[in-house]
PDB file of C-alpha atoms in Angstrom:
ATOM      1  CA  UNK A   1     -45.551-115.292-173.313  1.00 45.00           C
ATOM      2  CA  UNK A   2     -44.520-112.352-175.399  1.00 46.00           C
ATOM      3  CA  UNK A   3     -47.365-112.834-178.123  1.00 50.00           C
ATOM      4  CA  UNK A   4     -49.783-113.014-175.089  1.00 47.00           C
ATOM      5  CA  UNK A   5     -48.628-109.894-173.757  1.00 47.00           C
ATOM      6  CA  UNK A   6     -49.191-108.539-177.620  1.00 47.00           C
ATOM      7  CA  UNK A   7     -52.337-109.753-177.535  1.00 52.00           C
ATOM      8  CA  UNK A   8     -53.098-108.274-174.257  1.00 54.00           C
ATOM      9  CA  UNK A   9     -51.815-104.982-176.060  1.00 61.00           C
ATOM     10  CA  UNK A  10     -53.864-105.136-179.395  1.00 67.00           C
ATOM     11  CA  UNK A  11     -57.358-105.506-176.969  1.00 69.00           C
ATOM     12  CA  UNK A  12     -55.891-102.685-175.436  1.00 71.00           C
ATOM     13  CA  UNK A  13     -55.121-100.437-178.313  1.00 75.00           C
ATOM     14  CA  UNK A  14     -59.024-101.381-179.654  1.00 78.00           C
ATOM     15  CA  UNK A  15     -60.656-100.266-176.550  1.00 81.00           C
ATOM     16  CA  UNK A  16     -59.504 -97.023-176.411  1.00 85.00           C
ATOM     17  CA  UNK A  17     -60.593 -96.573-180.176  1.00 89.00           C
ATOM     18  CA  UNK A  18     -63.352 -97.685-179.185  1.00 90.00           C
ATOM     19  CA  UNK A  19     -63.481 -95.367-176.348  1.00 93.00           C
ATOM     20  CA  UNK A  20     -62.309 -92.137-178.894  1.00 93.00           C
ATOM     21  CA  UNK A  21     -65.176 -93.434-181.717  1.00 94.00           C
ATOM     22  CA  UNK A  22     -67.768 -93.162-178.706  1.00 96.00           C
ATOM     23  CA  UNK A  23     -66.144 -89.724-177.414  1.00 96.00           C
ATOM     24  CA  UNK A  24     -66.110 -88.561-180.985  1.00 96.00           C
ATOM     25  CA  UNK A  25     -69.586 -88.937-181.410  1.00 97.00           C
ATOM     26  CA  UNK A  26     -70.510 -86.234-178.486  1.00 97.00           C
ATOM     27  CA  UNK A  27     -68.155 -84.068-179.419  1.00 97.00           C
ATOM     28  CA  UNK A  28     -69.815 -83.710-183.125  1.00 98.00           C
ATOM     29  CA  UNK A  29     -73.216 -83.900-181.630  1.00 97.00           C
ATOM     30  CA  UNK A  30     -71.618 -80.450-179.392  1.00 97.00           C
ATOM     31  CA  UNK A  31     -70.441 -79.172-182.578  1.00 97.00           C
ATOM     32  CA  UNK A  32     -73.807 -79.505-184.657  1.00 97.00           C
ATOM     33  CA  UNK A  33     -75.905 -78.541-181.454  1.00 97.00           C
ATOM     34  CA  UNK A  34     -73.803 -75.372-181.287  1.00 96.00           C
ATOM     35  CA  UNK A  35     -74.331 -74.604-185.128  1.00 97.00           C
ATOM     36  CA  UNK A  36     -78.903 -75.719-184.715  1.00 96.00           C
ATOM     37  CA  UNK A  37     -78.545 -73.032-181.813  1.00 95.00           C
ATOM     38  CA  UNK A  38     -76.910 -70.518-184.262  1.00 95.00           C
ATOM     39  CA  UNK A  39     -79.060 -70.996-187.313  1.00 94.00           C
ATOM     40  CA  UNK A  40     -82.523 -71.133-185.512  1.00 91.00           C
ATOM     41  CA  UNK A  41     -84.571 -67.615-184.759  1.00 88.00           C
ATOM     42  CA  UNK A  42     -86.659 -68.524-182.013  1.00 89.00           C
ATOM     43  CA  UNK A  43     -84.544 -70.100-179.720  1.00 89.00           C
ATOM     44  CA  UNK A  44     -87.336 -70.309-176.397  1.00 89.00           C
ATOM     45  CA  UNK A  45     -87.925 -73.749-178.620  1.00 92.00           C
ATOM     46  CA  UNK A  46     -84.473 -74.835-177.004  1.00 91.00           C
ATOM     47  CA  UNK A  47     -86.116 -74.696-173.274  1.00 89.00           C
ATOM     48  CA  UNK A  48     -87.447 -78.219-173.791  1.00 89.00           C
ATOM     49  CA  UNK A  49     -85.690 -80.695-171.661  1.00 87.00           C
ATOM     50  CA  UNK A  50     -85.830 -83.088-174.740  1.00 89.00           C
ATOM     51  CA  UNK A  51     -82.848 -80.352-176.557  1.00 90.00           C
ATOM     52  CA  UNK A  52     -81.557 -79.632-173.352  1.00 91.00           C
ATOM     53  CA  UNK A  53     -81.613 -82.659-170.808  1.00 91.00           C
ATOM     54  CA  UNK A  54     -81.980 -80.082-167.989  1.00 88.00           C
ATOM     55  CA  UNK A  55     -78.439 -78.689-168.286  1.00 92.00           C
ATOM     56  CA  UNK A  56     -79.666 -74.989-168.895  1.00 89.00           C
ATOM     57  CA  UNK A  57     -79.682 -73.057-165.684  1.00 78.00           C
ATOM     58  CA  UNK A  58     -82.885 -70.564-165.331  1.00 73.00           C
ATOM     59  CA  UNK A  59     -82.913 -67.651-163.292  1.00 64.00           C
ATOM     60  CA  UNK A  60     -85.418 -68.452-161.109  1.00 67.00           C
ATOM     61  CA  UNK A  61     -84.848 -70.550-158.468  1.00 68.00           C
ATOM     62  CA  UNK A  62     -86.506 -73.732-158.108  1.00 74.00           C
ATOM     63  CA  UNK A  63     -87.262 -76.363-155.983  1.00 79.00           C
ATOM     64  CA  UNK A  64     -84.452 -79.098-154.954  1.00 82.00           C
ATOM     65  CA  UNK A  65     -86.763 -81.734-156.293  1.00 86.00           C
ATOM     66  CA  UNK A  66     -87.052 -79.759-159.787  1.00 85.00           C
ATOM     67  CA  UNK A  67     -83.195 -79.296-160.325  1.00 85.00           C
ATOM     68  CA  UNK A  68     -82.443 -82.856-159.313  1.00 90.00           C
ATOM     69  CA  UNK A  69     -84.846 -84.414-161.577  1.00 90.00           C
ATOM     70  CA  UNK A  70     -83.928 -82.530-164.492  1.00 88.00           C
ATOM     71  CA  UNK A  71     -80.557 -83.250-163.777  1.00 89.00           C
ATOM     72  CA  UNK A  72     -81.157 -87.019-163.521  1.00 93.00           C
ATOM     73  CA  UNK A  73     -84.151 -87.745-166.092  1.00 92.00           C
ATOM     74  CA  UNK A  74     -82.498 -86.989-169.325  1.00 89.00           C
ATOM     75  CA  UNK A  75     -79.470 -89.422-168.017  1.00 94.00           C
ATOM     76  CA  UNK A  76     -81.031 -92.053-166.555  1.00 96.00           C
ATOM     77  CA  UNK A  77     -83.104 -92.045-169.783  1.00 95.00           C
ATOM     78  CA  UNK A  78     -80.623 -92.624-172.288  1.00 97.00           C
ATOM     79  CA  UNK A  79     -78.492 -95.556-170.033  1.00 97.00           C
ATOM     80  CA  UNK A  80     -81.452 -97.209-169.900  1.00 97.00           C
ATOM     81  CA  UNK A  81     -82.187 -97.044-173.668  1.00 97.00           C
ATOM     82  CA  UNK A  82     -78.616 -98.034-174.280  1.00 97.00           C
ATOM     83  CA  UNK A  83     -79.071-101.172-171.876  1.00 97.00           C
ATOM     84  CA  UNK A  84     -81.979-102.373-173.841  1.00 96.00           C
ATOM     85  CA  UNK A  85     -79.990-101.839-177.125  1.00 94.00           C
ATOM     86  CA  UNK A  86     -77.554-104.215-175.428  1.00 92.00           C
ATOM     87  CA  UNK A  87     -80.140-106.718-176.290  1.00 90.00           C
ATOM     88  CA  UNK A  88     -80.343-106.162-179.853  1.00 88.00           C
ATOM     89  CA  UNK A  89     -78.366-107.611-182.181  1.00 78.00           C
ATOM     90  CA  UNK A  90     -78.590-104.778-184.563  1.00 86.00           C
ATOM     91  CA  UNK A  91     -78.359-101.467-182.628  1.00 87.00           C
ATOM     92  CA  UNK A  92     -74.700-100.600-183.061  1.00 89.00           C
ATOM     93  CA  UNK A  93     -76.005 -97.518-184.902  1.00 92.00           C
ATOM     94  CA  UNK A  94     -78.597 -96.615-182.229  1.00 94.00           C
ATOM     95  CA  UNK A  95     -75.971 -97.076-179.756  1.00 93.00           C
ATOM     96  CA  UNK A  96     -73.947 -93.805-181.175  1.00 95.00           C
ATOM     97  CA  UNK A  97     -76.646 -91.781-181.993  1.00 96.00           C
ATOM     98  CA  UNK A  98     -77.445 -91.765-178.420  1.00 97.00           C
ATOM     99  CA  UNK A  99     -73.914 -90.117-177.515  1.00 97.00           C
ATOM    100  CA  UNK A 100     -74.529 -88.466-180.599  1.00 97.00           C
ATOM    101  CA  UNK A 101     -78.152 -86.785-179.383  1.00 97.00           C
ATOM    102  CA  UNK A 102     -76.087 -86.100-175.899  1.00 97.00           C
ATOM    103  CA  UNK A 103     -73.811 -83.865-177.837  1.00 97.00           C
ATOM    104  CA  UNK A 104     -76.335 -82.555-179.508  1.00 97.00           C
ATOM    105  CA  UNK A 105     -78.121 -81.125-176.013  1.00 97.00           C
ATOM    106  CA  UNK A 106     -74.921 -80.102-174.698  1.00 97.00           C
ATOM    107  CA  UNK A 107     -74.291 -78.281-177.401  1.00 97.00           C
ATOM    108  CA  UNK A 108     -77.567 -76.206-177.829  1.00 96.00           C
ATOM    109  CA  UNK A 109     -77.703 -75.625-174.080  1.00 95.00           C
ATOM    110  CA  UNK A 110     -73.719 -73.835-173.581  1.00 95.00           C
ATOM    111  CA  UNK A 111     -74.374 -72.344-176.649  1.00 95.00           C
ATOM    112  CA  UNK A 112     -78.075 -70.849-175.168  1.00 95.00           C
ATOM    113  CA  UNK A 113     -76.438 -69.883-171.882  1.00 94.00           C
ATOM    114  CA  UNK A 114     -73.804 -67.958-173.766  1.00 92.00           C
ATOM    115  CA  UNK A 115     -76.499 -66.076-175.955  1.00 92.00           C
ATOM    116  CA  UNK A 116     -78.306 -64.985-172.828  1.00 90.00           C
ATOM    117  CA  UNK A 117     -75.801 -64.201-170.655  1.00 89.00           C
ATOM    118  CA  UNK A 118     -72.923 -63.251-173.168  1.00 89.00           C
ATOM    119  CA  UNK A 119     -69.295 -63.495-171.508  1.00 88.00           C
ATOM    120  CA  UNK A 120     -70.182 -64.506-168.100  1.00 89.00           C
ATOM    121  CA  UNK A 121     -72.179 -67.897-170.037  1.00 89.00           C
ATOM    122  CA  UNK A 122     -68.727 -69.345-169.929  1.00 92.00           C
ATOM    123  CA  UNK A 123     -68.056 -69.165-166.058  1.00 92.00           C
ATOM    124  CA  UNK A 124     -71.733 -69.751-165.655  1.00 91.00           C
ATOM    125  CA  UNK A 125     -71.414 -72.786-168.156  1.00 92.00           C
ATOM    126  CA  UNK A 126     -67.963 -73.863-166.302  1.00 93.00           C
ATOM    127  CA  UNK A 127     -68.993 -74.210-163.003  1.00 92.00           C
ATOM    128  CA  UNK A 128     -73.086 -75.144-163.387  1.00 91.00           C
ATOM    129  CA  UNK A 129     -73.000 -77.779-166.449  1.00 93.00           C
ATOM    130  CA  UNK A 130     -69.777 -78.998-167.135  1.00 94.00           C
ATOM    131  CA  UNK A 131     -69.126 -81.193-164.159  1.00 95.00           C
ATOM    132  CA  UNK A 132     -72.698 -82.706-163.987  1.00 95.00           C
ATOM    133  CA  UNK A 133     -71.972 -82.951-168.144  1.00 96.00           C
ATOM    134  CA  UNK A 134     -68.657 -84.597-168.254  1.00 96.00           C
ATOM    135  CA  UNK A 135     -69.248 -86.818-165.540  1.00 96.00           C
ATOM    136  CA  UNK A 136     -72.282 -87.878-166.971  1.00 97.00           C
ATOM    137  CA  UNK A 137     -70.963 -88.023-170.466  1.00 96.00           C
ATOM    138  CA  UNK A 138     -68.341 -90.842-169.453  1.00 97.00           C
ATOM    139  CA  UNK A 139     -70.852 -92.531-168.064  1.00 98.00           C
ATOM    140  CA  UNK A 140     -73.127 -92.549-171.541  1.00 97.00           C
ATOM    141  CA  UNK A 141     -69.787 -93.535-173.180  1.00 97.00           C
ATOM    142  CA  UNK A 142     -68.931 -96.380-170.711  1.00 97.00           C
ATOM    143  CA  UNK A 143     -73.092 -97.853-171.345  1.00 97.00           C
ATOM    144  CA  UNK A 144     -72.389 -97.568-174.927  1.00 96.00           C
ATOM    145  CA  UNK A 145     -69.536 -99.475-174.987  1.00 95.00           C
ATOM    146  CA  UNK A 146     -70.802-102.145-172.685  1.00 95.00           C
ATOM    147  CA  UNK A 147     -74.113-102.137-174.906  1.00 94.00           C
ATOM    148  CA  UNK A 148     -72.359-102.273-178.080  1.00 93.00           C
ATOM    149  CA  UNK A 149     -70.220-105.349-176.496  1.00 91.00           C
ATOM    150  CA  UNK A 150     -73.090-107.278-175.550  1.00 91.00           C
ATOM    151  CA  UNK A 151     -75.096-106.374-178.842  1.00 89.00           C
ATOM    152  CA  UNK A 152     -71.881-108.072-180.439  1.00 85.00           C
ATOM    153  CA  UNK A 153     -72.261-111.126-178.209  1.00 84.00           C
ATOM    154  CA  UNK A 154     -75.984-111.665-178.305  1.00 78.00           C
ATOM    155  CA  UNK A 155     -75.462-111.851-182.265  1.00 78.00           C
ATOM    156  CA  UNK A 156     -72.966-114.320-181.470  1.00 72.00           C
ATOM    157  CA  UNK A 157     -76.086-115.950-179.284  1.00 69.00           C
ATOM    158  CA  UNK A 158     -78.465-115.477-181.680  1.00 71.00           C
ATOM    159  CA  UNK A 159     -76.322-117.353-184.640  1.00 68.00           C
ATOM    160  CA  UNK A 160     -75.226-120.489-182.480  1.00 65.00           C
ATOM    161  CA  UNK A 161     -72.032-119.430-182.207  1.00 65.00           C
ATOM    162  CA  UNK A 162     -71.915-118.600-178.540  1.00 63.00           C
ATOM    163  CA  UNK A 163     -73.355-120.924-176.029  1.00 65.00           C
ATOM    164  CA  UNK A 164     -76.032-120.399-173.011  1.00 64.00           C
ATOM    165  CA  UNK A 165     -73.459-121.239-170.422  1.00 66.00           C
ATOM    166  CA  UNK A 166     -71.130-118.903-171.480  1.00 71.00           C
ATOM    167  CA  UNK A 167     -73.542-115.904-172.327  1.00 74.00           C
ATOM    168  CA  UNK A 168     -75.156-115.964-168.613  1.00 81.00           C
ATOM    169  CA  UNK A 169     -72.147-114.803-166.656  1.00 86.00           C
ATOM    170  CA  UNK A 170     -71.434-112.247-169.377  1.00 88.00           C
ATOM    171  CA  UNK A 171     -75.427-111.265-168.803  1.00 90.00           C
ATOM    172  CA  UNK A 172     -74.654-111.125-165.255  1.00 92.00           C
ATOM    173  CA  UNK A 173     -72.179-108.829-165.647  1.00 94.00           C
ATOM    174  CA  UNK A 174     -73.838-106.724-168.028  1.00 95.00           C
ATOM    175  CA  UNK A 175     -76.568-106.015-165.445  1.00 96.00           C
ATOM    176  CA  UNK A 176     -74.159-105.244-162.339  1.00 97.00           C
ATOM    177  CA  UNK A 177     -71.936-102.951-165.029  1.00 96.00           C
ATOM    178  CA  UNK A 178     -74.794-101.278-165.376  1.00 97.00           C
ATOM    179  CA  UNK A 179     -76.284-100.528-161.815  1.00 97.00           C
ATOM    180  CA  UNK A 180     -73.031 -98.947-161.054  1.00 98.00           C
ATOM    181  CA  UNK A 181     -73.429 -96.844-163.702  1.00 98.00           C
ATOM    182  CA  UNK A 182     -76.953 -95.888-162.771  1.00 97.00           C
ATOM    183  CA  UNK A 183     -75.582 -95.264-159.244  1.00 97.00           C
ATOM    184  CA  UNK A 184     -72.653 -92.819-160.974  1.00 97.00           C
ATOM    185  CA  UNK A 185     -75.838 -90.865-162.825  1.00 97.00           C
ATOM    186  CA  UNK A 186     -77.730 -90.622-159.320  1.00 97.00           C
ATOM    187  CA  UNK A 187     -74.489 -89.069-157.532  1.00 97.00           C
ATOM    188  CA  UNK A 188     -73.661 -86.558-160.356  1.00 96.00           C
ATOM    189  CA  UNK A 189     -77.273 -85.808-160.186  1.00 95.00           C
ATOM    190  CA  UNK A 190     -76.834 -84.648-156.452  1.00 95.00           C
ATOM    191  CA  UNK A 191     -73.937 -82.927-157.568  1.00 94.00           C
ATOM    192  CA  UNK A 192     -75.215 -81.141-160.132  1.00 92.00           C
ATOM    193  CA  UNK A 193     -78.458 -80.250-157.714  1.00 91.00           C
ATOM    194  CA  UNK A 194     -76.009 -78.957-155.156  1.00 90.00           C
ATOM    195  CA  UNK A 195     -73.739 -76.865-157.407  1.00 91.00           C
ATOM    196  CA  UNK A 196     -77.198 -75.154-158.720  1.00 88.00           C
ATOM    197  CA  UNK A 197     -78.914 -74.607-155.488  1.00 85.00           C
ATOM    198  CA  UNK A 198     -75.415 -72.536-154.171  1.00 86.00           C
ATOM    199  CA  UNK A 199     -74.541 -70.608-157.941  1.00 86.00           C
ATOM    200  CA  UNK A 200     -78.045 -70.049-159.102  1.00 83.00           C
ATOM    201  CA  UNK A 201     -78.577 -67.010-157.172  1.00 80.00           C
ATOM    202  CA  UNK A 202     -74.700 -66.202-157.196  1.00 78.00           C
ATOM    203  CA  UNK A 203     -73.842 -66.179-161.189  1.00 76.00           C
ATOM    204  CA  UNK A 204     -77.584 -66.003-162.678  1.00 75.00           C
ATOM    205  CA  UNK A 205     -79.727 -64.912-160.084  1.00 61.00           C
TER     206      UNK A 205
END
């Protein structure tokens, strides 16, 4: 019983590694995002919603159906490439250089919104793209690790070492793991439209 409940322990103790390796990787792709944004002159070039993923607030107001696709696009994008990668026996590294890329857009766009607006970036960055960022960026982590699980069994597959019967309900669960992500995404993605249609014209308007 008690080398059970160490076992149980030890599976622990490596998820949450896990968890921190995956974390980790955002936070450096924040870190080098922050230092591209420094080092680069022009810096309209960081408008693009492929460096940003739509979490730098504009001005101008626009349409509900703008804000909330920009807010769900970028995500929705990346758990779906990190549900494919599930299927690859080989895309561990892919896997983190998704999180990593996240970071990276995170990074540039605080880092933009601070440049334009100086001080008052940080309340603006606070309130209009941390909550749509963080919930969103446990999400990413959550697909990664799920990806990078099943990437480990379908090798397993792949070699002969695990069975069909026992890689089906694991597929199963993949899929339904990752629908309730995709349904987390869609609600921070309402969130994040509502918080921008009530601050835009209150902190950048």
């Amino acid at each position: 019983m008690k080398n059970k409940e160490l076992k149980y322990s030890d599976e622990d103790i490596k998820r949450t590694r896990v968890i921190f390796l995956l974390f980790g990787a955002i936070v450096i792709g924040v870190i080098l995002g922050t230092l591209i944004y420094c080092m680069k002159d022009d810096k309209s070039i960081f408008l693009s919603d492929r460096l940003n993923h739509g979490f730098i607030k504009l001005s101008e107001r626009q349409s509900i159906l703008s804000v909330f696709y920009r807010a769900i696009s970028g995500t929705s994008l990346l758990v779906i490439l990190l549900f494919l990668s599930g299927f690859c026996s080989i895309s561990q590294p892919a896997e983190i250089f998704i999180l990593f890329y996240r970071g990276t857009a995170l990074g540039i766009s605080i880092s933009y919104i601070y440049g334009v607006y100086g001080a008052k970036g940080i309340l603006v960055s606070a309130a209009m793209i941390l909550p749509h960022a963080l919930i969103t960026s446990v999400v990413l982590v959550l697909a990664a690790r799920e990806a990078l699980r099943f990437s480990n069994l379908y090798m397993f597959y792949l070699t002969g070492q695990t069975p069909d019967e026992s890689l089906r309900p694991q597929l199963k669960l993949y899929l339904i793991r990752f629908v309730v992500l995709m349904a987390f995404v869609l609600v921070s993605s309402l969130i994040d439209c509502v918080i921008t249609y009530l601050l835009t014209d209150v902190l950048i308007g």
